[in-house]
mmCIF file of C-alpha atoms in Angstrom:
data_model
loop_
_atom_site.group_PDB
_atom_site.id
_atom_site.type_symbol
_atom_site.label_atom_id
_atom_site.label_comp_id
_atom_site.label_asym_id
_atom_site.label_seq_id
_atom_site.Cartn_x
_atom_site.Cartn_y
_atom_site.Cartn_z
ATOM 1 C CA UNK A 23 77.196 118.532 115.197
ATOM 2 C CA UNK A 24 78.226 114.994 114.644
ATOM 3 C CA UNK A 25 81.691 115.787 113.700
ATOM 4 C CA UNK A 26 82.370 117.860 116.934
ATOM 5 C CA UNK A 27 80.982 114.987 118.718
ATOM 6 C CA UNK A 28 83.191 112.680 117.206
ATOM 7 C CA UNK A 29 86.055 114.844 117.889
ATOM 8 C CA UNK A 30 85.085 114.745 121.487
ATOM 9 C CA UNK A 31 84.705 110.667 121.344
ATOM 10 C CA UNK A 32 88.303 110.805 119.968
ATOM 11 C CA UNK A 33 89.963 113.077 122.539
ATOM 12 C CA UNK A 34 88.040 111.152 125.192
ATOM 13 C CA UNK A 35 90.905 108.508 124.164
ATOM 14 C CA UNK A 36 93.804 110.647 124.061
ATOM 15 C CA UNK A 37 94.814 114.202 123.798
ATOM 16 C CA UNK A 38 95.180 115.055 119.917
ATOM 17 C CA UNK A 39 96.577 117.654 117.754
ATOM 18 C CA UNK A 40 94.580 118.182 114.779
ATOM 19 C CA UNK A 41 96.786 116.152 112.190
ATOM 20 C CA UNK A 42 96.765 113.055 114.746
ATOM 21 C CA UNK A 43 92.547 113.464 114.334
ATOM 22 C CA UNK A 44 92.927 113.337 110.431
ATOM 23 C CA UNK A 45 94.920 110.470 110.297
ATOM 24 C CA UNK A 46 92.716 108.585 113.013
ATOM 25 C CA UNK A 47 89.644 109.923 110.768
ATOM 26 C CA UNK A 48 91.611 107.986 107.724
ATOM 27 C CA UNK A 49 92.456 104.947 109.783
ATOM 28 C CA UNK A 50 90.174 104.262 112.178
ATOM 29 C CA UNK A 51 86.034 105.890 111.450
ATOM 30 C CA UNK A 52 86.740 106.420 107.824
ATOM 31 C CA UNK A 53 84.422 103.583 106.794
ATOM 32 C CA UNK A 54 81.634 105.517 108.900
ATOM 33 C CA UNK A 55 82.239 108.967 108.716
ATOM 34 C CA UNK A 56 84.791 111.080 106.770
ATOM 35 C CA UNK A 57 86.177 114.773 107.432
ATOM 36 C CA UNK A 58 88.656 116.700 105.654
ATOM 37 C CA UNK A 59 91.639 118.749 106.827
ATOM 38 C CA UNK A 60 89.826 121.884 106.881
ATOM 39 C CA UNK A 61 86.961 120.674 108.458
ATOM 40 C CA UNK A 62 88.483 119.064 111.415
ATOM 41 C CA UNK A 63 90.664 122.268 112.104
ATOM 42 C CA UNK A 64 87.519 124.488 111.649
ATOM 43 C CA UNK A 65 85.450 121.794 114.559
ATOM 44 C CA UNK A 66 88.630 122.035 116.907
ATOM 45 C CA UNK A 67 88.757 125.701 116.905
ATOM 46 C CA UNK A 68 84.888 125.822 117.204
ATOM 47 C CA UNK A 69 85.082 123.363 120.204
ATOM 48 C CA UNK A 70 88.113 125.111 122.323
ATOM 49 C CA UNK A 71 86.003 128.105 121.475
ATOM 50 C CA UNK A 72 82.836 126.373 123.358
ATOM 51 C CA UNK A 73 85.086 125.428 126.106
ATOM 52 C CA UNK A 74 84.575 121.541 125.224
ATOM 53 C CA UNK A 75 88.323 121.152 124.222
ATOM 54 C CA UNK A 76 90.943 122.618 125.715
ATOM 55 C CA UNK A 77 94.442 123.416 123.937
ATOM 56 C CA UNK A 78 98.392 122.821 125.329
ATOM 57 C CA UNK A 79 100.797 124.348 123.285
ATOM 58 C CA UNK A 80 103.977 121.558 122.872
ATOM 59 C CA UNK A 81 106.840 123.405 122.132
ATOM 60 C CA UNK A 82 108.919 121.839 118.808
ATOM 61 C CA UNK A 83 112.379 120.542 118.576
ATOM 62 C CA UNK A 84 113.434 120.739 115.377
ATOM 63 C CA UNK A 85 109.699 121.919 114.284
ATOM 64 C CA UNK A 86 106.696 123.947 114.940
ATOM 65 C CA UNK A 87 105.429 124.158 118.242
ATOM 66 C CA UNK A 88 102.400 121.159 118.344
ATOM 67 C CA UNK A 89 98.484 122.288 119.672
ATOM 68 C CA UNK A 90 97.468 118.951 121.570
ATOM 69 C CA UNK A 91 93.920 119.362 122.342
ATOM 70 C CA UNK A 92 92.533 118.007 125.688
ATOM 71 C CA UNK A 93 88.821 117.234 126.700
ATOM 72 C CA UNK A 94 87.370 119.448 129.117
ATOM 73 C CA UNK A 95 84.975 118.264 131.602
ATOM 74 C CA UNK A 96 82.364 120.371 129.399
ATOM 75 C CA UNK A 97 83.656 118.399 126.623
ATOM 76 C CA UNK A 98 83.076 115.038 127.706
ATOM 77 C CA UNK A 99 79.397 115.984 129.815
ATOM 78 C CA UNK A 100 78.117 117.022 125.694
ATOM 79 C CA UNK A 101 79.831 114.209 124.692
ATOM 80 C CA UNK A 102 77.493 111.721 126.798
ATOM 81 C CA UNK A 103 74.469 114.036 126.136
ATOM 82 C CA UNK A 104 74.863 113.426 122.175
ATOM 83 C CA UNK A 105 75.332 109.433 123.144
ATOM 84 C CA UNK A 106 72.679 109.431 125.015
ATOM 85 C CA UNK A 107 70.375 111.854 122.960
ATOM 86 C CA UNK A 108 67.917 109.875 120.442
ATOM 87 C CA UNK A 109 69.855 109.233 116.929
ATOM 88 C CA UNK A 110 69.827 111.578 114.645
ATOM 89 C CA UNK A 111 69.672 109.504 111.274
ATOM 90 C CA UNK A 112 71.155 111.474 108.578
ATOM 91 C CA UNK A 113 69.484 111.508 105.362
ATOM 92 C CA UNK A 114 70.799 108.920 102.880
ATOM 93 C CA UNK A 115 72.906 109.934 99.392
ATOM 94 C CA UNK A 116 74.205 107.358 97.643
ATOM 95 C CA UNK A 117 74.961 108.262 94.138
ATOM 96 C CA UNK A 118 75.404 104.874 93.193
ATOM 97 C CA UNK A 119 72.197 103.902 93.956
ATOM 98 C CA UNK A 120 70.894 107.197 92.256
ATOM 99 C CA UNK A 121 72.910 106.610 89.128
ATOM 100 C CA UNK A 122 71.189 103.202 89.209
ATOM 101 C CA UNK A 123 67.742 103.862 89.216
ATOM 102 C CA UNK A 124 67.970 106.555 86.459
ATOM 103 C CA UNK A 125 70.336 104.154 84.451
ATOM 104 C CA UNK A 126 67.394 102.987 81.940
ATOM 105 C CA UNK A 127 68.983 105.715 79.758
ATOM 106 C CA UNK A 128 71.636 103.381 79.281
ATOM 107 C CA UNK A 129 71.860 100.517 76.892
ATOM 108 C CA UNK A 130 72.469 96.619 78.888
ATOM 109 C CA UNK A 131 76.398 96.978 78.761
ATOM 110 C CA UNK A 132 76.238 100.534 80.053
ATOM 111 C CA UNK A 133 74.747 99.571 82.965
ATOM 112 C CA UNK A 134 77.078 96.608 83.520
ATOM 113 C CA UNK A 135 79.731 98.346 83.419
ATOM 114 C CA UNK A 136 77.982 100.756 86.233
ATOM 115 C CA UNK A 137 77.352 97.820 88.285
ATOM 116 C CA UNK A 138 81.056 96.238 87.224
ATOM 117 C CA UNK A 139 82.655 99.618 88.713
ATOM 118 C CA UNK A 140 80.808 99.527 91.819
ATOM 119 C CA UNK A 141 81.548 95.860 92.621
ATOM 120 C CA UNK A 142 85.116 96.654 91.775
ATOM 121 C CA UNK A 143 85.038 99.465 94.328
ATOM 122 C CA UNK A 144 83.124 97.292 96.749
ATOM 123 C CA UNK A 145 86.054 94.504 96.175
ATOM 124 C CA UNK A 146 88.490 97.501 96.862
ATOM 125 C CA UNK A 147 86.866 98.903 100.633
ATOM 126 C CA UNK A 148 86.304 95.532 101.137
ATOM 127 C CA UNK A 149 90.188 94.610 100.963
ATOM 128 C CA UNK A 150 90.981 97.900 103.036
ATOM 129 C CA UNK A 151 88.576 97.025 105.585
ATOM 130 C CA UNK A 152 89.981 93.551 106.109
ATOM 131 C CA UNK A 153 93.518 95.109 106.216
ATOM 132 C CA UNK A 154 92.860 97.103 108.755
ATOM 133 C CA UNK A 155 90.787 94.531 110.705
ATOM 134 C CA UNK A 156 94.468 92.441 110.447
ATOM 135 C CA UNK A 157 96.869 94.724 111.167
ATOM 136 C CA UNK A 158 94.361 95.901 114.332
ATOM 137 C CA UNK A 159 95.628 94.802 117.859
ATOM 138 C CA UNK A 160 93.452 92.404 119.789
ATOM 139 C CA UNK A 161 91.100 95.044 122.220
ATOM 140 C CA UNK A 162 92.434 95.691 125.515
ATOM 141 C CA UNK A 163 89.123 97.141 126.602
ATOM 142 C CA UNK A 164 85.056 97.464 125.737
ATOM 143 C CA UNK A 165 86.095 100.736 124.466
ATOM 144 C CA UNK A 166 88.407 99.072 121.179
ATOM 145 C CA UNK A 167 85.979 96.367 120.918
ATOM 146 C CA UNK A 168 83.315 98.664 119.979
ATOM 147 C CA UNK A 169 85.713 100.555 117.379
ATOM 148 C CA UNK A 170 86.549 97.097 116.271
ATOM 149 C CA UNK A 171 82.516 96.064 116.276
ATOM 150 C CA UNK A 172 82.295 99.207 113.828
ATOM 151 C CA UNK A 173 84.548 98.293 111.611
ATOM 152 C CA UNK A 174 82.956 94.712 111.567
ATOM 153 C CA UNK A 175 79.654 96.115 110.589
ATOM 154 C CA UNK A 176 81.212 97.848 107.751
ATOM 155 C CA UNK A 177 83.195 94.768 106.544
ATOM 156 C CA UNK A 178 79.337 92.802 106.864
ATOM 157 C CA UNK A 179 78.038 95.800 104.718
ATOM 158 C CA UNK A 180 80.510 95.379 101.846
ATOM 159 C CA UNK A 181 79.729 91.607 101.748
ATOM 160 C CA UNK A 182 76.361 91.784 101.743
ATOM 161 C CA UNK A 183 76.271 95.046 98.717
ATOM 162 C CA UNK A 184 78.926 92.372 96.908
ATOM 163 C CA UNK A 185 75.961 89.668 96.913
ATOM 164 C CA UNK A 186 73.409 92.095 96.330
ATOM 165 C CA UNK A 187 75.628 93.302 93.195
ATOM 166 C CA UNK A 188 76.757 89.543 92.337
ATOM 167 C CA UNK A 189 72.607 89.088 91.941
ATOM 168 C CA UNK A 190 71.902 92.394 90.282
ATOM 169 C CA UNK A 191 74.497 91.319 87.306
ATOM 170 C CA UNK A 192 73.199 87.642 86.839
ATOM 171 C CA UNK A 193 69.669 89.152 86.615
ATOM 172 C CA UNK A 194 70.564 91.990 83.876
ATOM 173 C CA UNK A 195 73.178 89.275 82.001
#
């Protein structure tokens, strides 16, 4: 349900074909929410089937014909039903955090090294984050300042685990 919902958010910005959604999943919500190939195809199809989307065939030059998808007027009503439904908070998995609180079975310097990889990591989505919060254009509207106050929230959230993890290590070293 949340998928197809962000689909809709992201055709409420501009008609997409289904490889313009997965790279705008990989640049853009990837830090909140992540969808594969298949899975965006399989939402689309799902959606046009509902009547939320719509589909216009572009004919290729040079290349296959392109299947922009539209949002219908169905399509954007369930789009501000979800926004304005209660949230519907997903249950956490973090298999760091599981790894961590099982990791007794480990002696001190295997779990360093667990918490060394996940800082590294951290360090690592950290860095993308920024990038992408520097190569971003300034907003031009409320809607791109809200993308851009998501993508602040996860930059915050990789600081804050990287002091959280800086502490964690001082207290086991």
């Amino acid at each position: 349900m949340i998928l197809s919902r962000i689909i809709l958010g992201m055709l409420a910005v501009a008609p997409m074909t289904g490889a313009d959604l997965k790279r705008h999943f990989d640049s853009t919500v990837a830090h909140l929410w992540s969808a594969d190939k298949a899975q965006i195809y399989r939402t689309l199809a799902g959606l046009v089937e509902q009547g939320l989307a719509s589909v216009t065939v572009i004919p290729g030059t040079n290349a296959p014909d392109r299947q922009e998808h539209h949002l219908t007027d169905a399509g954007r009503a369930a789009l501000v039903d979800w926004l304005r439904s209660e949230l519907d908070r997903q249950p956490e998995r973090e298999p760091f955090l599981a790894r961590l609180f099982v990791s007794d079975a480990l002696d001190d310097d295997g779990v360093l090294l667990l918490v060394e990889r996940r800082r590294a990591a951290a360090v690592e989505q950290l860095a993308v984050y920024e990038g992408i919060r520097e190569s971003a254009a300034a907003p031009a509207d409320r809607g791109g300042r809200l993308r851009l106050a998501t993508l602040e929230h996860g930059i915050r959230q990789a600081r804050t685990e990287l002091a959280w993890l800086d502490d964690l290590q001082a207290e086991l070293s």
